[in-house]
Amino acid sequence: MAKRRKRFKLFGYRRTKIKEKEILSVIGIAALFLFIVSKKISVKTGIDFSNMVDYLYIFIVISIIGLIIFLVSKPYIQRKFSLQRVELANTINDLLNIYKNKPTDFEKYIADLYRMLGYSAKVTKAVGDCGKDVILKKNSKKFVVEVKLYSRKNSIGRPMIQKLHSAFIDEKADGGIFVTTSYFTNAAIDFAKNKKIELIDGKKLAEMIKNIKSKTEKNENRISWQ
């Protein structure tokens, strides 16, 4: 049974990861609030806040420009890091050697593979993911991915596929994908049929890596000749 995580609160609210868009919104609201308040105080007291407010406006504008540049360049930077990680391994044995003591990094590697295929990919929390290691999105569709770094002797049975099936229904996703470095039992394969679950074993994964690298190299060669 998984341990229940403690939830910390800050000023009565749950502390969550702040997204860039939320930061941009806060800066915009702060600038508008600052403008209104400074005007009202200036009218009532006769104090000239123009110099101080000008400096604050400059700071806010620079912050907004910097955040916009980051948002625009983020997909390119992420793709560059994804490519570097993908290039580390060529075979299933490489994956087992590199990630045998770092299974969560293997989940990031799989997420990178799908990013190279045009998906947006988010790796979930390492603890209590309930069969949802990676969440993929593409063309308004969502997929739940379960990832297992197993040796070729260890098979993936039906119970794990059932867990994935429950996970993507719970997530209200369009389907599930199970990725492993080993293989699936016949019972697992039979269960996955007609259930919107794609099974990717070690052999398919190796082929997937090969195709992605080949496609990337062709694109890079085409760009270099332009």
Coordinates of C-alpha atoms in Angstrom, one line a residue:
M1 CA 0.0 0.0 0.0
A2 CA 1.4 3.3 -1.0
K3 CA 2.1 5.8 1.7
R4 CA 0.0 8.9 1.6
R5 CA 2.0 12.0 0.9
K6 CA 1.8 15.0 3.2
R7 CA 0.4 18.1 1.7
F8 CA 2.0 21.3 2.7
K9 CA 0.0 24.5 2.8
L10 CA 1.2 28.1 2.4
F11 CA -1.2 30.8 3.8
G12 CA -4.0 28.3 3.6
Y13 CA -3.4 27.2 0.0
R14 CA -1.8 24.1 -1.3
R15 CA 1.6 24.7 -2.7
T16 CA 1.7 23.8 -6.4
K17 CA 4.1 24.2 -9.3
I18 CA 3.7 27.6 -10.8
K19 CA 3.5 27.7 -14.6
E20 CA 5.1 30.3 -16.8
K21 CA 1.7 31.6 -18.0
E22 CA 0.6 32.1 -14.4
I23 CA 3.7 34.2 -13.7
L24 CA 3.1 36.3 -16.8
S25 CA -0.5 36.9 -15.7
V26 CA 0.6 37.9 -12.2
I27 CA 3.2 40.4 -13.6
G28 CA 0.5 41.9 -15.9
I29 CA -2.0 42.3 -13.0
A30 CA 0.7 43.7 -10.8
A31 CA 1.6 46.3 -13.5
L32 CA -2.1 47.4 -13.8
F33 CA -2.6 47.5 -10.0
L34 CA 0.6 49.6 -9.6
F35 CA -0.5 52.1 -12.2
I36 CA -4.0 52.6 -10.7
V37 CA -2.7 52.8 -7.1
S38 CA 0.1 55.3 -8.0
K39 CA -2.4 57.5 -9.8
K40 CA -4.8 57.6 -6.9
I41 CA -2.2 58.3 -4.3
S42 CA -0.6 61.0 -6.5
V43 CA -4.0 62.8 -6.9
K44 CA -4.8 62.7 -3.2
T45 CA -1.4 63.5 -1.7
G46 CA 0.2 65.5 -4.4
I47 CA 3.3 63.3 -4.2
D48 CA 5.1 62.6 -7.5
F49 CA 5.7 58.9 -7.9
S50 CA 6.6 59.2 -11.5
N51 CA 10.3 58.4 -11.2
M52 CA 9.9 55.4 -8.9
V53 CA 7.0 54.1 -10.9
D54 CA 9.0 54.5 -14.1
Y55 CA 11.7 52.3 -12.8
L56 CA 9.2 49.7 -11.6
Y57 CA 7.5 49.7 -15.0
I58 CA 10.9 49.2 -16.7
F59 CA 11.6 46.3 -14.4
I60 CA 8.2 44.7 -15.1
V61 CA 8.5 45.2 -18.9
I62 CA 12.0 43.6 -18.9
S63 CA 10.6 40.7 -16.8
I64 CA 7.7 40.2 -19.3
I65 CA 10.1 40.3 -22.3
G66 CA 12.5 37.9 -20.7
L67 CA 9.6 35.5 -19.8
I68 CA 8.2 35.7 -23.4
I69 CA 11.7 34.9 -24.8
F70 CA 11.9 31.9 -22.5
L71 CA 8.4 30.6 -23.5
V72 CA 9.2 31.0 -27.2
S73 CA 12.6 29.2 -26.9
K74 CA 11.5 26.6 -24.4
P75 CA 10.3 24.0 -27.0
Y76 CA 13.6 24.3 -28.9
I77 CA 15.7 24.0 -25.7
Q78 CA 13.6 21.0 -24.6
R79 CA 14.0 19.3 -28.0
K80 CA 17.8 19.9 -27.9
F81 CA 18.1 18.2 -24.5
S82 CA 15.7 15.4 -25.6
L83 CA 18.0 14.7 -28.6
Q84 CA 21.1 14.6 -26.4
R85 CA 19.5 12.1 -24.1
V86 CA 18.1 10.0 -27.0
E87 CA 21.6 9.8 -28.5
L88 CA 23.0 8.1 -25.4
A89 CA 21.7 4.7 -26.2
N90 CA 21.5 2.6 -29.4
T91 CA 20.4 -0.8 -28.1
I92 CA 18.3 -2.3 -25.3
N93 CA 21.6 -3.4 -23.5
D94 CA 22.7 0.3 -23.6
L95 CA 19.5 1.3 -21.9
L96 CA 19.8 -1.4 -19.2
N97 CA 23.4 -0.4 -18.5
I98 CA 22.7 3.3 -18.4
Y99 CA 19.5 3.3 -16.4
K100 CA 19.6 0.2 -14.3
N101 CA 20.1 2.2 -11.1
K102 CA 18.0 5.2 -12.4
P103 CA 14.6 3.9 -13.5
T104 CA 13.0 7.4 -13.2
D105 CA 15.6 8.7 -15.7
F106 CA 14.5 6.0 -18.1
E107 CA 11.0 7.4 -17.9
K108 CA 12.4 10.8 -18.9
Y109 CA 14.2 9.0 -21.8
I110 CA 10.9 7.5 -23.0
A111 CA 9.3 11.0 -22.7
D112 CA 12.1 12.4 -24.8
L113 CA 11.5 9.7 -27.5
Y114 CA 7.9 10.8 -27.8
R115 CA 8.8 14.4 -27.9
M116 CA 11.0 13.6 -30.9
L117 CA 7.8 12.1 -32.5
G118 CA 5.9 15.4 -32.0
Y119 CA 4.1 14.7 -28.7
S120 CA 4.1 16.9 -25.6
A121 CA 5.3 14.7 -22.8
K122 CA 5.1 15.1 -19.0
V123 CA 6.8 12.7 -16.6
T124 CA 4.7 12.2 -13.5
K125 CA 5.8 12.0 -9.8
A126 CA 8.1 9.1 -9.0
V127 CA 5.9 8.0 -6.1
G128 CA 2.3 7.1 -6.3
D129 CA 1.9 7.5 -10.0
C130 CA -0.8 4.7 -10.1
G131 CA 0.5 3.3 -13.4
K132 CA 0.9 6.7 -15.1
D133 CA 4.6 7.3 -15.7
V134 CA 4.3 9.7 -18.6
I135 CA 1.3 11.7 -20.0
L136 CA 1.4 12.3 -23.7
K137 CA -0.6 14.8 -25.7
K138 CA -0.9 15.2 -29.5
N139 CA -3.6 16.5 -31.8
S140 CA -6.1 17.1 -28.9
K141 CA -5.6 13.5 -27.7
K142 CA -4.2 12.2 -24.4
F143 CA -2.3 9.0 -23.7
V144 CA -1.1 7.4 -20.5
V145 CA 2.3 5.6 -20.7
E146 CA 3.6 3.0 -18.3
V147 CA 7.3 2.3 -18.4
K148 CA 9.2 -0.7 -17.1
L149 CA 13.0 -1.1 -17.4
Y150 CA 13.2 -4.9 -17.1
S151 CA 15.9 -7.4 -18.1
R152 CA 15.0 -9.6 -21.0
K153 CA 14.3 -12.5 -18.6
N154 CA 11.5 -10.6 -16.8
S155 CA 8.2 -10.6 -18.6
I156 CA 5.3 -8.2 -18.4
G157 CA 2.1 -10.0 -17.4
R158 CA -1.6 -9.3 -17.6
P159 CA -1.9 -7.6 -14.2
M160 CA 0.4 -4.8 -15.3
I161 CA -1.7 -4.2 -18.4
Q162 CA -4.9 -4.2 -16.4
K163 CA -3.3 -1.6 -14.1
L164 CA -2.5 0.6 -17.2
H165 CA -6.1 0.1 -18.5
S166 CA -7.5 1.4 -15.2
A167 CA -5.0 4.2 -15.2
F168 CA -5.9 5.7 -18.6
I169 CA -9.6 5.3 -17.8
D170 CA -9.1 7.2 -14.6
E171 CA -7.1 9.9 -16.4
K172 CA -9.9 10.1 -19.0
A173 CA -7.3 9.6 -21.7
D174 CA -7.8 8.3 -25.3
G175 CA -5.5 5.3 -24.8
G176 CA -2.6 3.7 -23.1
I177 CA 0.9 2.7 -24.1
F178 CA 3.1 0.2 -22.2
V179 CA 6.8 0.5 -23.0
T180 CA 9.3 -2.1 -21.7
T181 CA 12.8 -3.3 -22.5
S182 CA 11.6 -6.9 -22.0
Y183 CA 8.6 -8.7 -23.5
F184 CA 4.9 -9.4 -22.9
T185 CA 3.3 -12.7 -22.0
N186 CA 0.5 -14.1 -24.2
A187 CA -2.0 -13.3 -21.5
A188 CA -0.9 -9.6 -21.5
I189 CA -1.1 -9.4 -25.3
D190 CA -4.6 -11.0 -25.4
F191 CA -5.9 -8.6 -22.7
A192 CA -4.6 -5.5 -24.6
K193 CA -6.5 -6.4 -27.7
N194 CA -9.5 -4.0 -28.4
K195 CA -8.7 -2.0 -25.3
K196 CA -6.9 1.0 -26.9
I197 CA -3.5 -0.2 -25.5
E198 CA -0.3 -0.2 -27.5
L199 CA 2.4 -2.6 -26.4
I200 CA 6.0 -1.8 -27.1
D201 CA 8.4 -4.5 -26.1
G202 CA 12.2 -4.4 -26.3
K203 CA 12.3 -5.3 -30.0
K204 CA 9.8 -2.6 -30.9
L205 CA 11.6 -0.1 -28.7
A206 CA 15.0 -0.7 -30.3
E207 CA 13.3 -0.2 -33.7
M208 CA 11.7 3.0 -32.5
I209 CA 15.0 4.4 -31.3
K210 CA 16.6 3.5 -34.6
N211 CA 13.9 5.2 -36.7
I212 CA 13.9 8.4 -34.6
K213 CA 17.7 8.7 -34.9
S214 CA 17.6 8.1 -38.6
K215 CA 14.9 10.7 -39.1
T216 CA 16.8 13.2 -36.9
E217 CA 20.0 12.7 -38.8
K218 CA 18.3 13.2 -42.2
N219 CA 16.7 16.4 -40.9
E220 CA 20.0 17.7 -39.6
N221 CA 21.8 16.9 -42.9
R222 CA 19.0 18.6 -44.9
I223 CA 19.4 21.8 -42.7
S224 CA 23.2 21.8 -43.1
W225 CA 22.9 21.7 -46.9
Q226 CA 20.4 24.6 -47.0

